[in-house]
Short mmCIF file of C-alpha atoms and ligand atoms in Angstrom, two decimals:
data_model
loop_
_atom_site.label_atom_id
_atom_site.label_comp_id
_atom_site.label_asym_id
_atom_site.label_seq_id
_atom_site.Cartn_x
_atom_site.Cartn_y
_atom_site.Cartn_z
CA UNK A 1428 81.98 112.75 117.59
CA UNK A 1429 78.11 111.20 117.17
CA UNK A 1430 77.51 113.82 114.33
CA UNK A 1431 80.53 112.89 111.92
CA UNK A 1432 79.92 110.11 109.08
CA UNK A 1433 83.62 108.50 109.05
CA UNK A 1434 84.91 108.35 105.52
CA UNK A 1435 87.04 105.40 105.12
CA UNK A 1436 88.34 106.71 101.70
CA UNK A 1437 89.65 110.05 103.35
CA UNK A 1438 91.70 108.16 105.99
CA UNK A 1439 89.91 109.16 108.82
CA UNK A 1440 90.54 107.67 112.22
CA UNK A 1441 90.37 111.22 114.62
CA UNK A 1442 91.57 111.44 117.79
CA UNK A 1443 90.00 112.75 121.23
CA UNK A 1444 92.65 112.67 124.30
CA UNK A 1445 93.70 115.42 125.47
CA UNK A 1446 96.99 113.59 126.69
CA UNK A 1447 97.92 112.25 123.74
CA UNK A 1448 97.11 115.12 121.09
CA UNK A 1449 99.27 118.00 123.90
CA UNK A 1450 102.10 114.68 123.60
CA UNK A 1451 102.14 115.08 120.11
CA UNK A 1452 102.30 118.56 120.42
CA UNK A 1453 105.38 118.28 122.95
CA UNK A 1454 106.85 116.15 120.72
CA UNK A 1455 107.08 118.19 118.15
CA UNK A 1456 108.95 120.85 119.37
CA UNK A 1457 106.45 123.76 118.03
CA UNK A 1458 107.01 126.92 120.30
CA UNK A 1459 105.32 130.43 119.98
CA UNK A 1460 107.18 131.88 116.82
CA UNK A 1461 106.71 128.49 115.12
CA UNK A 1462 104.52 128.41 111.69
CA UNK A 1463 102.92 125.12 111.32
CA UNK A 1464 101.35 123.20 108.61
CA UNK A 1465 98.85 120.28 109.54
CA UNK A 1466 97.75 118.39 106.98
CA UNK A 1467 93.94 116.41 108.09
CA UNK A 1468 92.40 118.78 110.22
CA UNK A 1469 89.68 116.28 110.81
CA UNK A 1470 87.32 117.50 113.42
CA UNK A 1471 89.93 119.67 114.91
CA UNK A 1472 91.08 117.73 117.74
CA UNK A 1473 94.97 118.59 116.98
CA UNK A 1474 94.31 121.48 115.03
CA UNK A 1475 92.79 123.23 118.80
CA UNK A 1476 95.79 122.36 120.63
CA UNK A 1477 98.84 123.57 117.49
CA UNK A 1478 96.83 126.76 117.46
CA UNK A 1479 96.96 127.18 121.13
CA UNK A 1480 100.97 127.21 120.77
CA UNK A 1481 101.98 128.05 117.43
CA UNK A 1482 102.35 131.61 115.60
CA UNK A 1483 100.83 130.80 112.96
CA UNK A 1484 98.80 127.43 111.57
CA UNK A 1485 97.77 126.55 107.75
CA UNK A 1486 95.46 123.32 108.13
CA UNK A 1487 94.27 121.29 104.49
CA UNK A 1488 91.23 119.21 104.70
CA UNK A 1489 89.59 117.42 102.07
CA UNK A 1490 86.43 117.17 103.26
CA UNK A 1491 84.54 119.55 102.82
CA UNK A 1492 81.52 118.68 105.16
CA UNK A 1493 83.88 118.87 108.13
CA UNK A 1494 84.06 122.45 107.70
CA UNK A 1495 81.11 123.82 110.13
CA UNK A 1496 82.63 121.50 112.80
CA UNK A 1497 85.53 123.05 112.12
CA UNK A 1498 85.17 126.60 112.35
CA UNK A 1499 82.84 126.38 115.21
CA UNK A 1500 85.62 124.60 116.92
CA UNK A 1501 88.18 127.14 116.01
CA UNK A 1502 86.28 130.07 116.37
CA UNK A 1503 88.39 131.39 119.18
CA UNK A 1504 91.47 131.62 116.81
CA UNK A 1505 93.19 134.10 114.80
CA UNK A 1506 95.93 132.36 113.83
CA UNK A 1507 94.32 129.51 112.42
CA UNK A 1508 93.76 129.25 108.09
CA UNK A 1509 91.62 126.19 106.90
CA UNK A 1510 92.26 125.37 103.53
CA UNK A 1511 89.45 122.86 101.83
CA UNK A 1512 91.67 121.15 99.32
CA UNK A 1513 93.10 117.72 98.44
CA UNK A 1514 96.87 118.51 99.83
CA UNK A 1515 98.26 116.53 97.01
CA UNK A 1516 96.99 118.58 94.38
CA UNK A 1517 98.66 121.86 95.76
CA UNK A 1518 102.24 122.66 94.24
CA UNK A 1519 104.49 122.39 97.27
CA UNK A 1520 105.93 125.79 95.86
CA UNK A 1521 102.00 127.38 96.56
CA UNK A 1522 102.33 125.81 100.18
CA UNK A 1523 105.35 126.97 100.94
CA UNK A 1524 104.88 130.64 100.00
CA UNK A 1525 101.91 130.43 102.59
CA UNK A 1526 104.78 130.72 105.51
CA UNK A 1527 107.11 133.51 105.89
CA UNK A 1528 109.63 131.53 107.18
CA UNK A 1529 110.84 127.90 107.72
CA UNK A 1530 107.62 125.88 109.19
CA UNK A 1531 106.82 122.77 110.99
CA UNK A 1532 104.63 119.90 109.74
CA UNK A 1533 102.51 118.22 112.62
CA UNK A 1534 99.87 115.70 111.02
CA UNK A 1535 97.97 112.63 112.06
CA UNK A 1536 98.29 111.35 108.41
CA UNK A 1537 95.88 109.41 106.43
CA UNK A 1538 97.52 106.24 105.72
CA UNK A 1539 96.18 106.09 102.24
CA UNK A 1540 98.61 108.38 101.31
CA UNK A 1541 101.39 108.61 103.90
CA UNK A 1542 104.50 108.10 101.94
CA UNK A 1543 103.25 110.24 98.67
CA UNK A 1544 102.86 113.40 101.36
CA UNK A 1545 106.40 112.41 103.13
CA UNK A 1546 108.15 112.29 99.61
CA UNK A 1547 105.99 115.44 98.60
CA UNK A 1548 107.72 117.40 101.36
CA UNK A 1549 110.87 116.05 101.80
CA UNK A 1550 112.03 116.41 98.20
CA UNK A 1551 109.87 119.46 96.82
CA UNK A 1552 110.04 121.83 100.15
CA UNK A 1553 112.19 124.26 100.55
CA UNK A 1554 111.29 125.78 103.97
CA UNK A 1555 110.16 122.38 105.97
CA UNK A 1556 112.18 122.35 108.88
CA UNK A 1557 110.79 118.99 110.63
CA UNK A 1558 107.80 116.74 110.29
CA UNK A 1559 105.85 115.27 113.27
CA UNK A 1560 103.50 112.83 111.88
CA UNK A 1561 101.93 109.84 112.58
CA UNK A 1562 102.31 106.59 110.61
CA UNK A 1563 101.34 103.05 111.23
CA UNK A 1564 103.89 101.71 113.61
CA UNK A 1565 105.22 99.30 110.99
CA UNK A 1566 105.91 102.21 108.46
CA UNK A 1567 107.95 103.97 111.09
CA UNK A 1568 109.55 100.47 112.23
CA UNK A 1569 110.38 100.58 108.39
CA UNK A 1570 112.33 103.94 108.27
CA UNK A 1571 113.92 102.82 111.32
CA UNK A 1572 114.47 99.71 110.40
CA UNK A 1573 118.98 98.18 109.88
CA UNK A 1574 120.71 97.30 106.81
CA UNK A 1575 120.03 93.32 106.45
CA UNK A 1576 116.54 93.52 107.63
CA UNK A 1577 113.79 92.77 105.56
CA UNK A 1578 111.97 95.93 105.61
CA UNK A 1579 115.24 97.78 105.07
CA UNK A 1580 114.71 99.25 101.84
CA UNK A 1581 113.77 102.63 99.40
CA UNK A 1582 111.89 104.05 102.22
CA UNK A 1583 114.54 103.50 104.72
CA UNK A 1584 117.57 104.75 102.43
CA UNK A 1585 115.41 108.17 101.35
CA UNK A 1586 114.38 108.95 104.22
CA UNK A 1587 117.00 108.89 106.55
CA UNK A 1588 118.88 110.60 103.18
CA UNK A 1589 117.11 113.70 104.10
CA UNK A 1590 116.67 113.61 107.36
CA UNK A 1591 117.56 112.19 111.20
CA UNK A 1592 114.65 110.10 112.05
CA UNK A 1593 113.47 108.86 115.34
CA UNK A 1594 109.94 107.03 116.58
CA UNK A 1595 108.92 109.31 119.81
CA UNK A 1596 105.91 107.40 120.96
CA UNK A 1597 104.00 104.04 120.18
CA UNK A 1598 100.11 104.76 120.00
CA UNK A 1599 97.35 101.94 120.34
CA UNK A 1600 94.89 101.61 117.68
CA UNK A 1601 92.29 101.91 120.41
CA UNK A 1602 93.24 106.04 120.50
CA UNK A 1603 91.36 106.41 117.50
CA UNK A 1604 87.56 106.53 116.80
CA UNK A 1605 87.18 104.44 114.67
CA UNK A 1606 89.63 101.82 115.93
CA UNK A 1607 92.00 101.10 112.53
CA UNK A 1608 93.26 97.52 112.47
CA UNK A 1609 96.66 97.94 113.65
CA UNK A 1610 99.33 100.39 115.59
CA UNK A 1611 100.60 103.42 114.99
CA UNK A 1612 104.11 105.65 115.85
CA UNK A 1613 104.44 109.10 115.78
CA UNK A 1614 107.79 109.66 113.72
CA UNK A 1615 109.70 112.78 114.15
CA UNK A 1616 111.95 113.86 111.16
CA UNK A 1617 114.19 116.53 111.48
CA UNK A 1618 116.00 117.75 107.52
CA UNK A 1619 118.76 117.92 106.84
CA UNK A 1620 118.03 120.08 104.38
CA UNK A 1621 119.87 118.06 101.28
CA UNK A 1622 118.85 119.44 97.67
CA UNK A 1623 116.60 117.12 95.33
CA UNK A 1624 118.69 114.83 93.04
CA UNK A 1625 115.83 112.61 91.15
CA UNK A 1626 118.71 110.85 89.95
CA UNK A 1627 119.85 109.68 93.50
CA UNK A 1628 116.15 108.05 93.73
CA UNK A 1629 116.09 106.78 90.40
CA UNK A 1630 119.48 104.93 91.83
CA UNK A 1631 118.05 103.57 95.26
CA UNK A 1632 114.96 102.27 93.75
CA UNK A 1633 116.69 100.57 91.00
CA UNK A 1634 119.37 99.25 93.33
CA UNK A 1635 116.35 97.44 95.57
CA UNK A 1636 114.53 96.78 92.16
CA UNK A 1637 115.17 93.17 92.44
CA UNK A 1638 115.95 92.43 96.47
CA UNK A 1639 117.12 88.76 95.11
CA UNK A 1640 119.67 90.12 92.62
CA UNK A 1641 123.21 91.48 93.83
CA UNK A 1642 123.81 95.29 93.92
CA UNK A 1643 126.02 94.55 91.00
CA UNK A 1644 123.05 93.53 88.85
CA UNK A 1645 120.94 95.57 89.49
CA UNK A 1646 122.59 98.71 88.85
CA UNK A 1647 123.67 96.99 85.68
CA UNK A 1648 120.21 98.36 84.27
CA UNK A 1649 122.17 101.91 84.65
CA UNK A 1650 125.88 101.74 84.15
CA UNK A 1651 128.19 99.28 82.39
CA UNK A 1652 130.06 96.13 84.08
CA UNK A 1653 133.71 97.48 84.04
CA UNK A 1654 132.60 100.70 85.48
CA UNK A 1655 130.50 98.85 88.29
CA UNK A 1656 133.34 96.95 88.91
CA UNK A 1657 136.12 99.57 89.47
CA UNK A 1658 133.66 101.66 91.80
CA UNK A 1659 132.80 99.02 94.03
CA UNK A 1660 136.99 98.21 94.36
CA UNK A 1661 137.53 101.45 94.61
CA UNK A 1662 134.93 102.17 97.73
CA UNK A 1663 135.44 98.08 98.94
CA UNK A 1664 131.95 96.93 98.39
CA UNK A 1665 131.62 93.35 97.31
CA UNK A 1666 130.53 92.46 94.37
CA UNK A 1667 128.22 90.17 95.53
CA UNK A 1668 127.05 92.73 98.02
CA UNK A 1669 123.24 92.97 98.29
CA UNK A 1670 120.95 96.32 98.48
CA UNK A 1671 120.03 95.97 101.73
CA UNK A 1672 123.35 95.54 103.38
CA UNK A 1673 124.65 99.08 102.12
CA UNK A 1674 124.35 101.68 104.97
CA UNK A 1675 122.58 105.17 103.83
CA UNK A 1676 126.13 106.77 104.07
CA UNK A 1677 127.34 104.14 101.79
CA UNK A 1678 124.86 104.50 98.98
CA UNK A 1679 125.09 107.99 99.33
CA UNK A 1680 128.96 107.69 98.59
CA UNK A 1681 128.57 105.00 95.71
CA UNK A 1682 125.96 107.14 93.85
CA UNK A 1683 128.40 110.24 94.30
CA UNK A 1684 131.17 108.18 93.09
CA UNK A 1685 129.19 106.78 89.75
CA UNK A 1686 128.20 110.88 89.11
CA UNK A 1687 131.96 111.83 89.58
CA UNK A 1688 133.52 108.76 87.34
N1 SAM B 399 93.75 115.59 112.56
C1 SAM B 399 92.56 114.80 112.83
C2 SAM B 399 92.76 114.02 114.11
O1 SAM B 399 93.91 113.82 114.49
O2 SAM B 399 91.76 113.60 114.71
C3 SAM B 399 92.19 113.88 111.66
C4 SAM B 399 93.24 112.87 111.24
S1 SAM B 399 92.66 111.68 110.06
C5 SAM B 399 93.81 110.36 110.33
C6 SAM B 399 93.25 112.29 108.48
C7 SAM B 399 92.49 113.48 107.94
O3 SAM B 399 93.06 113.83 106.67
C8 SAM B 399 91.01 113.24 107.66
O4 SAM B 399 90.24 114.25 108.23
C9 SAM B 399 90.90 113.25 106.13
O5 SAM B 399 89.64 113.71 105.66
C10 SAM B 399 92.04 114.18 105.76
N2 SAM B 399 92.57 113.95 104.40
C11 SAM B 399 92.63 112.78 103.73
N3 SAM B 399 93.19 112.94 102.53
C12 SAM B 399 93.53 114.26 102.44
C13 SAM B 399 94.14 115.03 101.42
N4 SAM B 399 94.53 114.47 100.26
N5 SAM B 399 94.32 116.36 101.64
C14 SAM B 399 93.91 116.93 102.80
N6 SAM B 399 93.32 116.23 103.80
C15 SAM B 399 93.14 114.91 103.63
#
């Protein structure tokens, strides 16, 4: 990797073992008749071992000067497409017409932008099947993370809203080149394939707006008192309950039960 100039601004921290980038690959569950979309291709490191498996593999990359290191280290594919774009400026419509079927996302993320390309996919898809990706360790502790703890919060509640969640491996900052200054996890999402409510959102944000306010206040800023009040009887919450000690379920039924009254 002598020849690459690292750009801190794209995210990049690439990785080289073999191990790890097949353990990735095994973790994501990608078999031959899978369609994959990696988002980073980097210098190709993952990219070379998702072709080697996969049906069929659309890989975005910013930067552009990575592209002769890239082809030359794809060359021996025809299932590979490199696409030279900023991901986040391609309709999610436009990337899901480039699959004929559901398809897999397997990324070593940049972190600069890891929960605007999560939300991206998990409310705008609608063939995404699962996402392999990796995250620093504390934003996957997050989405893992137990009512009542104090990184319990939108990410958490949205997240596991759309799909199960679990961490499948722990990987040492030293994997990368360069080294970034902390952890990472490779979190494995698998949808649940729930339709996009904005308004269900615009509720869970506002209900952690203020995390030192009750529930009750909070989602004052949206609905009256007396009909606060005879939802959270009616379903038993508190109403001194706080945000962060509602399961997902549970917001999930008090939102439904605010659209229905
Ligand atoms: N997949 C490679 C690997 O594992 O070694 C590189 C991973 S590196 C963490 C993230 C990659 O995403 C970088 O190559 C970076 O240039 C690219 N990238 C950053 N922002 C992007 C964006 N908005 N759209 C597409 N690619 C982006």
């Amino acid at each position: 990797m002598e020849k690459i100039n690292f750009k801190k601004k794209f995210g990049q921290n690439f990785l080289s073992d073999t191990n790890l980038l097949r353990a990735i690959v095994s973790d994501s569950l990608i078999t031959p008749n899978d369609e994959v979309l990696e988002i980073g291709a980097g210098a190709g490191a993952l990219t070379y071992e998702l072709a080697k498996i996969c049906k069929k593999l659309i890989s975005f990359e910013i930067d552009k000067s990575l592209e002769n290191i890239l082809y030359e280290k794809l060359n021996s594919f025809n299932n590979v497409k490199l696409i030279f774009s900023d991901i986040m400026k391609i309709k999610t419509i436009d990337i899901d017409n480039y699959f004929e079927k559901n398809y897999k996302i397997v990324a070593n993320l940049p972190y600069y932008i890891t929960s605007p390309i999560i939300f991206k996919f998990l409310e705008e898809s609608k063939k995404l099947n699962s996402m392999t990706i990796m995250v620093q360790k504390e934003v996957g502790e997050k989405m893992l993370s137990k009512p009542r703890s104090s990184n319990y919060g939108v990410l958490t509640v949205m997240v596991n809203h759309y799909a199960d969640v679990k961490i499948t491996r722990i990987v040492k900052r030293q994997m990368f080149t360069p080294a970034p200054k902390v952890d990472s996890c490779i979190v494995y999402l698998k949808l649940k394939h729930i339709a996009f409510d904005s308004g269900f959102k615009d509720f869970v944000q506002t209900a952690f707006s203020m995390r030192r306010k009750t529930l009750a206040n909070n989602l004052s800023k949206l609905y009256d008192r007396q009909k606060i009040e005879k939802i959270f009887n009616a379903l038993n919450i508190p109403l001194n309950a706080r945000a962060e000690e509602l399961e997902v379920k549970e917001f999930e039924n008090l939102y439904s039960a605010f659209r229905q009254d």
